[in-house]
CSV table of C-alpha atoms in Angstrom, one decimal:
chain,number,residue,atom,x,y,z
A,28,MET,CA,7.3,4.1,8.3
A,29,SER,CA,8.5,0.6,7.8
A,30,CYS,CA,9.8,-1.1,10.8
A,31,LEU,CA,11.4,-4.4,11.7
A,32,GLY,CA,10.2,-5.9,15.1
A,33,GLY,CA,13.0,-7.1,17.2
A,34,PHE,CA,13.1,-10.8,17.8
A,35,ARG,CA,15.4,-13.4,19.4
A,36,CYS,CA,16.5,-16.4,17.4
A,37,ALA,CA,16.8,-19.6,19.6
A,38,ASN,CA,20.3,-21.2,19.3
A,39,SER,CA,21.6,-18.1,17.5
A,40,SER,CA,23.0,-14.7,18.1
A,41,HIS,CA,20.6,-12.1,19.3
A,42,LEU,CA,19.3,-10.2,16.2
A,43,ASP,CA,17.6,-7.2,17.7
A,44,THR,CA,16.3,-3.7,16.9
A,45,ASN,CA,16.1,-0.9,19.4
A,46,ALA,CA,14.2,-2.5,22.3
A,47,GLY,CA,10.8,-1.2,22.9
A,48,ARG,CA,10.8,1.1,19.8
A,49,ALA,CA,10.2,0.6,16.2
A,50,VAL,CA,13.1,1.5,14.0
A,51,SER,CA,13.0,2.8,10.4
A,52,TRP,CA,13.2,0.0,7.8
A,53,LYS,CA,15.7,2.2,5.9
A,54,ARG,CA,17.9,2.5,9.0
A,55,CYS,CA,17.6,-0.9,10.6
A,56,CYS,CA,17.0,-3.0,7.5
A,57,SER,CA,19.5,-2.0,4.9
A,58,PRO,CA,20.0,-4.7,2.2
A,59,SER,CA,23.1,-6.1,4.0
A,60,TRP,CA,21.3,-6.2,7.4
A,61,ARG,CA,18.2,-7.8,5.9
A,62,GLU,CA,20.4,-10.4,4.1
A,63,LYS,CA,22.1,-11.2,7.3
A,64,VAL,CA,18.8,-11.9,9.0
A,65,LEU,CA,17.4,-14.0,6.2
A,66,ASN,CA,20.7,-16.0,5.8
A,67,THR,CA,20.7,-16.7,9.5
A,68,VAL,CA,17.2,-18.1,9.2
A,69,LEU,CA,18.0,-20.3,6.2
A,70,GLU,CA,21.3,-21.6,7.5
A,71,ARG,CA,20.2,-22.8,11.0
A,72,SER,CA,18.3,-25.9,12.0
A,73,PRO,CA,14.5,-25.4,12.6
A,74,THR,CA,14.2,-22.4,14.8
A,75,ARG,CA,11.5,-20.8,16.9
A,76,PHE,CA,11.2,-17.1,16.7
A,77,VAL,CA,9.9,-15.1,19.7
A,78,ARG,CA,8.6,-11.5,19.3
A,79,ARG,CA,9.7,-8.9,21.8
A,80,ALA,CA,7.0,-7.1,23.7
A,81,GLY,CA,5.1,-4.4,22.0
A,82,PRO,CA,2.4,-4.2,19.3
A,83,ALA,CA,3.4,-6.2,16.3
A,84,PHE,CA,2.0,-8.4,13.5
A,85,THR,CA,3.6,-11.0,11.3
A,86,CYS,CA,4.4,-10.8,7.6
A,87,ARG,CA,5.5,-14.1,6.3
A,88,ALA,CA,8.2,-13.9,3.7
A,89,GLN,CA,8.3,-16.9,1.4
A,90,LEU,CA,11.7,-18.4,1.8
A,91,SER,CA,13.2,-21.5,0.2
A,92,ASP,CA,11.9,-23.6,3.1
A,93,PRO,CA,8.2,-23.1,3.9
A,94,ASP,CA,8.7,-24.2,7.5
A,95,TYR,CA,10.5,-20.9,8.2
A,96,GLU,CA,8.8,-17.7,9.0
A,97,VAL,CA,10.4,-14.4,9.7
A,98,GLU,CA,8.4,-11.9,11.8
A,99,THR,CA,9.3,-8.7,10.1
A,100,LYS,CA,7.0,-6.0,11.1
A,101,ARG,CA,6.2,-3.8,14.0
A,102,ASP,CA,2.7,-2.4,13.8
A,103,TYR,CA,1.9,1.0,12.3
A,104,TRP,CA,2.4,4.0,14.6
A,105,LEU,CA,-1.0,5.2,13.7
A,106,THR,CA,-2.8,1.9,14.5
A,107,GLY,CA,-4.4,3.2,17.6
A,108,SER,CA,-5.4,6.5,15.9
A,109,VAL,CA,-7.3,5.1,13.0
A,110,GLN,CA,-10.3,2.9,13.1
A,111,GLU,CA,-9.8,-0.8,13.3
A,112,ASP,CA,-11.3,-1.5,9.8
A,113,VAL,CA,-8.6,0.7,8.2
A,114,SER,CA,-5.6,-0.6,10.1
A,115,ASP,CA,-6.7,-4.2,9.7
A,116,PHE,CA,-7.0,-3.7,5.9
A,117,ALA,CA,-3.5,-2.1,5.8
A,118,ARG,CA,-2.1,-5.2,7.6
A,119,SER,CA,-3.9,-7.5,5.3
A,120,ILE,CA,-2.4,-5.8,2.2
A,121,GLU,CA,1.1,-6.0,3.6
A,122,ASN,CA,0.8,-9.6,4.7
A,123,GLN,CA,-0.4,-10.6,1.3
A,124,LEU,CA,2.4,-8.7,-0.3
A,125,PHE,CA,5.0,-10.5,1.8
A,126,GLU,CA,3.5,-13.9,1.3
A,127,ALA,CA,3.7,-13.4,-2.5
A,128,ILE,CA,7.0,-11.6,-3.0
A,129,GLY,CA,8.5,-11.1,0.4
A,130,ASN,CA,11.8,-12.7,-0.7
A,131,ASP,CA,12.1,-10.1,-3.5
A,132,LEU,CA,11.2,-6.9,-1.6
A,133,ALA,CA,13.7,-4.2,-0.9
A,134,ASN,CA,13.6,-0.7,0.6
A,135,GLY,CA,11.8,1.9,-1.6
A,136,SER,CA,14.1,4.6,-3.0
A,137,VAL,CA,12.1,7.5,-1.5
A,138,ASP,CA,13.0,10.5,0.6
A,139,PRO,CA,13.3,8.9,4.1
A,140,ARG,CA,11.6,12.0,5.7
A,141,MET,CA,8.5,10.8,3.9
A,142,GLU,CA,8.2,7.6,6.0
A,143,PHE,CA,6.6,9.5,8.9
A,144,ILE,CA,5.3,13.1,8.4
A,145,ASP,CA,3.9,15.5,10.9
A,146,SER,CA,2.3,18.6,9.5
A,147,MET,CA,3.9,20.5,12.5
A,148,ASN,CA,7.3,19.9,10.8
A,149,PRO,CA,6.5,18.5,7.3
A,150,PHE,CA,10.0,18.6,5.9
A,151,GLY,CA,11.8,17.5,9.1
A,152,GLN,CA,13.0,14.1,10.2
A,153,ILE,CA,10.7,12.9,13.0
A,154,ASP,CA,12.8,11.1,15.6
A,155,ASP,CA,10.0,10.2,18.0
A,156,PRO,CA,6.8,9.3,16.1
A,157,SER,CA,5.1,8.1,19.2
A,158,SER,CA,5.2,11.6,20.7
A,159,SER,CA,3.6,13.0,17.5
A,160,VAL,CA,0.9,10.4,17.6
A,161,ASP,CA,0.2,11.1,21.3
A,162,GLN,CA,-0.1,14.8,20.6
A,163,LEU,CA,-2.4,14.1,17.7
A,164,ASN,CA,-4.7,12.1,19.9
A,165,GLY,CA,-4.6,14.3,22.9
A,166,THR,CA,-5.2,17.8,21.5
A,167,ASP,CA,-8.1,19.8,20.3
A,168,SER,CA,-9.9,17.8,17.5
A,169,ARG,CA,-10.9,21.0,15.8
A,170,LEU,CA,-7.3,21.7,14.8
A,171,MET,CA,-6.1,20.5,11.4
A,172,ARG,CA,-2.9,18.7,12.3
A,173,MET,CA,-2.2,15.7,10.2
A,174,ILE,CA,0.2,12.7,10.4
A,175,ILE,CA,1.1,10.5,7.5
A,176,GLU,CA,2.8,7.2,7.8
A,177,ASN,CA,4.3,5.5,4.7
A,178,ARG,CA,5.9,2.1,4.0
A,179,PHE,CA,7.8,2.0,0.8
A,180,TYR,CA,9.1,-1.0,-1.1
A,181,GLU,CA,10.4,-2.0,-4.5
A,182,SER,CA,11.3,-5.3,-6.1
A,183,THR,CA,12.5,-6.8,-9.4
A,184,LYS,CA,9.1,-6.1,-11.0
A,185,PHE,CA,7.8,-3.2,-8.9
A,186,ARG,CA,9.3,0.2,-9.2
A,187,LYS,CA,7.3,1.4,-6.2
A,188,ILE,CA,5.0,0.1,-3.6
A,189,ASP,CA,3.5,2.5,-1.1
A,190,ILE,CA,1.2,1.7,1.8
A,191,GLU,CA,0.1,4.9,3.4
A,192,LEU,CA,-2.0,5.6,6.5
A,193,ALA,CA,-3.0,9.2,7.4
A,194,ARG,CA,-5.0,10.7,10.2
A,195,ARG,CA,-6.1,14.3,10.7
A,196,GLN,CA,-7.2,15.7,14.0
A,197,ASP,CA,-10.8,16.2,12.9
A,198,LYS,CA,-10.9,12.3,12.7
A,199,LEU,CA,-10.4,12.2,8.9
A,200,GLN,CA,-8.4,9.0,8.2
A,201,VAL,CA,-7.1,7.6,4.9
A,202,LEU,CA,-5.5,4.4,3.7
A,203,HIS,CA,-3.9,4.7,0.3
A,204,CYS,CA,-2.0,1.9,-1.4
A,205,ILE,CA,-0.3,1.9,-4.8
A,206,MET,CA,1.8,-0.8,-6.5
A,207,VAL,CA,3.6,0.4,-9.7
A,208,PRO,CA,5.2,-2.2,-11.9
A,209,ARG,CA,8.4,-1.3,-13.8
A,210,ILE,CA,7.8,0.0,-17.3
A,211,LYS,CA,9.3,-3.0,-19.0
A,212,TYR,CA,6.4,-5.2,-17.7
A,213,ASP,CA,3.0,-5.1,-19.2
A,214,LEU,CA,1.2,-5.1,-15.8
A,215,PRO,CA,-1.5,-2.9,-14.4
A,216,ILE,CA,-1.1,-0.6,-11.4
A,217,PHE,CA,-2.8,-1.8,-8.3
A,218,ALA,CA,-4.5,1.1,-6.5
A,219,CYS,CA,-6.7,1.1,-3.4
A,220,ASP,CA,-8.2,3.7,-1.0
A,221,MET,CA,-10.2,3.8,2.1
A,222,VAL,CA,-11.5,7.0,3.6
A,223,GLY,CA,-13.4,7.7,6.7
A,224,ALA,CA,-14.2,10.0,9.6
A,225,GLY,CA,-15.5,7.9,12.5
A,226,ARG,CA,-16.4,5.2,10.1
A,227,VAL,CA,-15.3,4.1,6.6
A,228,ASN,CA,-17.5,6.1,4.2
A,229,PHE,CA,-15.6,5.5,0.9
A,230,ALA,CA,-13.6,2.7,-0.5
A,231,ALA,CA,-12.2,2.0,-4.0
A,232,VAL,CA,-9.9,-0.5,-5.7
A,233,ASP,CA,-8.7,-1.0,-9.2
A,234,LEU,CA,-6.1,-2.6,-11.4
A,235,THR,CA,-5.4,0.4,-13.7
A,236,PRO,CA,-4.4,-1.1,-17.1
A,237,SER,CA,-1.0,-0.5,-18.6
A,238,SER,CA,-2.7,0.4,-21.9
A,239,LEU,CA,-4.5,3.6,-23.1
A,240,SER,CA,-7.4,1.3,-24.1
A,241,ALA,CA,-8.0,0.7,-20.4
A,242,LYS,CA,-8.2,-3.0,-21.1
A,243,LEU,CA,-6.5,-5.6,-18.7
A,244,PRO,CA,-4.4,-8.4,-20.1
A,245,GLU,CA,-6.8,-11.1,-21.2
A,246,ALA,CA,-4.9,-13.8,-19.2
A,247,LEU,CA,-5.2,-11.7,-16.0
A,248,ASP,CA,-8.9,-10.9,-16.6
A,249,LEU,CA,-9.7,-14.6,-17.2
A,250,ARG,CA,-7.8,-15.6,-14.0
A,251,ILE,CA,-9.8,-13.1,-11.9
A,252,THR,CA,-13.1,-14.5,-13.4
A,253,GLU,CA,-12.0,-18.0,-12.6
A,254,ARG,CA,-11.1,-17.1,-9.0
A,255,MET,CA,-14.5,-15.4,-8.5
A,256,ASN,CA,-16.3,-18.4,-9.9
A,257,SER,CA,-14.3,-20.9,-7.8
A,258,ASP,CA,-16.3,-19.9,-4.7
A,259,PRO,CA,-20.0,-19.8,-5.7
A,260,SER,CA,-21.0,-19.1,-2.1
A,261,LYS,CA,-19.2,-15.8,-2.2
A,262,SER,CA,-21.2,-12.7,-3.0
A,263,TRP,CA,-18.6,-10.5,-4.8
A,264,LEU,CA,-19.0,-6.8,-5.3
A,265,GLU,CA,-20.8,-5.9,-8.5
A,266,PRO,CA,-19.4,-3.4,-11.0
A,267,PRO,CA,-20.7,0.2,-10.6
A,268,PRO,CA,-23.8,0.8,-12.7
A,269,LYS,CA,-23.3,2.7,-16.0
A,270,SER,CA,-26.8,4.0,-16.6
A,271,PRO,CA,-27.1,7.7,-17.3
A,272,GLU,CA,-28.8,8.4,-13.9
A,273,SER,CA,-26.3,6.4,-11.9
A,274,LYS,CA,-23.5,7.7,-9.7
A,275,GLN,CA,-21.0,6.4,-12.2
A,276,LYS,CA,-22.1,9.4,-14.3
A,277,ARG,CA,-20.6,11.7,-11.7
A,278,LEU,CA,-17.1,10.1,-11.6
A,279,PRO,CA,-14.4,12.6,-12.5
A,280,GLU,CA,-13.4,12.2,-16.1
A,281,TRP,CA,-9.8,11.8,-15.2
A,282,PHE,CA,-10.7,8.8,-13.1
A,283,ALA,CA,-13.2,7.2,-15.4
A,284,GLU,CA,-11.0,7.2,-18.5
A,285,MET,CA,-8.3,5.0,-17.0
A,286,SER,CA,-10.4,2.7,-14.8
A,287,SER,CA,-10.7,-1.0,-15.7
A,288,ASP,CA,-13.8,-3.2,-15.7
A,289,ARG,CA,-12.5,-4.6,-12.4
A,290,MET,CA,-12.8,-1.3,-10.6
A,291,ARG,CA,-15.1,-1.3,-7.6
A,292,MET,CA,-16.0,1.6,-5.4
A,293,MET,CA,-18.6,1.9,-2.6
A,294,ALA,CA,-19.9,3.9,0.3
A,295,PRO,CA,-20.0,1.2,3.0
A,296,LYS,CA,-23.1,1.3,5.1
A,297,ASP,CA,-22.0,-1.2,7.8
A,298,LYS,CA,-19.4,-3.8,8.7
A,299,ASN,CA,-20.7,-6.3,6.2
A,300,ASP,CA,-20.1,-3.8,3.4
A,301,ILE,CA,-16.6,-3.2,4.5
A,302,GLU,CA,-15.9,-6.9,4.7
A,303,LYS,CA,-17.4,-7.4,1.3
A,304,PHE,CA,-15.1,-4.7,-0.1
A,305,SER,CA,-12.0,-6.1,1.7
A,306,ASP,CA,-12.7,-9.6,0.4
A,307,TYR,CA,-12.9,-8.3,-3.2
A,308,ALA,CA,-9.9,-6.1,-2.9
A,309,LEU,CA,-7.7,-8.8,-1.3
A,310,MET,CA,-8.9,-11.4,-3.9
A,311,LEU,CA,-7.9,-8.9,-6.7
A,312,LEU,CA,-4.5,-8.3,-5.1
A,313,GLU,CA,-3.9,-12.0,-4.6
A,314,VAL,CA,-4.6,-12.9,-8.2
A,315,TYR,CA,-2.6,-9.8,-9.4
A,316,LEU,CA,0.5,-10.7,-7.4
A,317,GLU,CA,0.4,-14.3,-8.7
A,318,PHE,CA,0.2,-12.8,-12.2
A,319,VAL,CA,3.1,-10.5,-11.5
A,320,CYS,CA,5.3,-13.3,-10.3
A,321,GLU,CA,4.8,-15.1,-13.7
A,322,ALA,CA,5.2,-12.0,-15.9
A,323,GLU,CA,7.9,-11.8,-18.5
A,324,GLU,CA,9.3,-8.6,-19.9
A,325,ALA,CA,7.0,-6.9,-22.5
A,326,PRO,CA,7.9,-6.9,-26.2
A,327,GLU,CA,9.5,-3.8,-27.5
A,328,ASP,CA,6.4,-2.7,-29.5
A,329,ARG,CA,4.3,-2.6,-26.3
A,330,LEU,CA,6.6,-0.2,-24.4
A,331,GLY,CA,5.2,3.0,-25.9
A,332,ASP,CA,1.6,2.2,-24.9
A,333,ILE,CA,2.8,1.1,-21.4
A,334,LYS,CA,4.7,4.4,-20.8
A,335,ALA,CA,1.7,6.4,-22.0
A,336,ALA,CA,-0.7,4.6,-19.7
A,337,HIS,CA,1.6,5.1,-16.7
A,338,LYS,CA,2.1,8.7,-17.5
A,339,ARG,CA,-1.7,9.2,-17.8
A,340,PHE,CA,-2.2,7.4,-14.4
A,341,PHE,CA,0.1,9.8,-12.6
A,342,HIS,CA,-0.9,12.9,-14.4
A,343,ASN,CA,-4.6,12.2,-13.8
A,344,ASN,CA,-4.2,11.5,-10.1
A,345,LEU,CA,-2.5,14.9,-9.7
A,346,GLN,CA,-5.8,16.4,-10.7
A,347,ASN,CA,-7.5,14.9,-7.6
A,348,ILE,CA,-8.7,18.1,-6.0
A,349,LYS,CA,-10.0,16.4,-2.9
A,350,THR,CA,-6.6,14.9,-2.0
A,351,ARG,CA,-4.9,18.2,-2.8
A,352,ALA,CA,-7.3,20.1,-0.6
A,353,ALA,CA,-7.0,17.8,2.3
A,354,LEU,CA,-3.2,18.0,2.3
A,355,LYS,CA,-3.1,21.7,1.7
A,356,SER,CA,-5.4,22.4,4.7
A,357,CYS,CA,-2.7,20.9,6.9
A,358,PHE,CA,0.6,21.2,5.2
A,359,GLY,CA,0.3,24.2,3.0
A,360,GLU,CA,0.9,24.6,-0.8
A,361,GLU,CA,4.6,23.9,-1.0
A,362,PHE,CA,4.6,20.6,0.8
A,363,THR,CA,1.4,19.5,-0.8
A,364,GLU,CA,2.9,20.0,-4.3
A,365,TYR,CA,6.1,18.2,-3.3
A,366,TYR,CA,4.3,15.3,-1.7
A,367,MET,CA,1.8,14.7,-4.5
A,368,SER,CA,4.2,15.0,-7.4
A,369,GLU,CA,7.4,13.5,-5.9
A,370,VAL,CA,6.0,10.9,-3.5
A,371,MET,CA,2.5,9.9,-4.2
A,372,PHE,CA,2.3,10.2,-8.0
A,373,ASP,CA,5.8,10.5,-9.3
A,374,TYR,CA,6.1,9.3,-12.9
A,375,GLN,CA,9.4,7.6,-13.8
A,376,GLU,CA,10.4,5.7,-16.9
A,377,CYS,CA,12.1,2.8,-15.2
């Protein structure tokens, strides 16, 4: 669920959300409401923003004057229910997104019921997420209740951005992030996952190429190399081994055929491993977003390959039996099919 934290603008009218509660981004931050907030920021003399009480963190939208900052986000409802490494990583992704293209983000065109989902009422609109979270934390951990929280965005160059946190009562927790460019841009799809149960035991990130050859644009690949070489003190994650006896051999075919050379996955053993993964993933995201900002529309003769690569990405991800099984165990077959094909991995030619 995307939320805008209430704040008071000194020397201005009180721009406020529902005090003490987070409010859906779709409800409280329609384009006209958001424009009103940003215009107020830009039109007034230097202003100090003060957050209201309650858990919150800051996403800094890049406006025309770098001295202005808009505090735009309440924290995730699930923050206290997932481990700190997972929620911190989700915040870092979102902060980086806002710093790069915050002035171009809009609400995602997705079923609003999918912003906060409780397996006790999967197709219903949840009016009080805090109550669902309290029940999730306070009941028998052997049950298979699950809560999913999504934040959806879109922009001039992104058809869809989804940052998802999920928590099941048996302690399974997931962070899933996907950033899908519009078809007319020759840009890879950013995808990242963290999975854990008590601790993070799996993490993966990739820039899935917009080409059936699974090759990244040379200019982007070179920029990533230059960024990695610019800090020789940094120990970046190494690519997965490709020898016949390695774990790479056991990657599902549907995943391996579309992965780029920049793909990294690991089973973290400790905090240092998690930090190492986070550093690499956020570096990759930073360079990627810089490249996105500069991208021009692709030539006509590239569109067929781009469409085919996008279609392969979504079709292949629908074959992820682990994701399907985890959802089905809590939500049943009907909702699982809807959620995977219409929300998580919905192919659209736009």
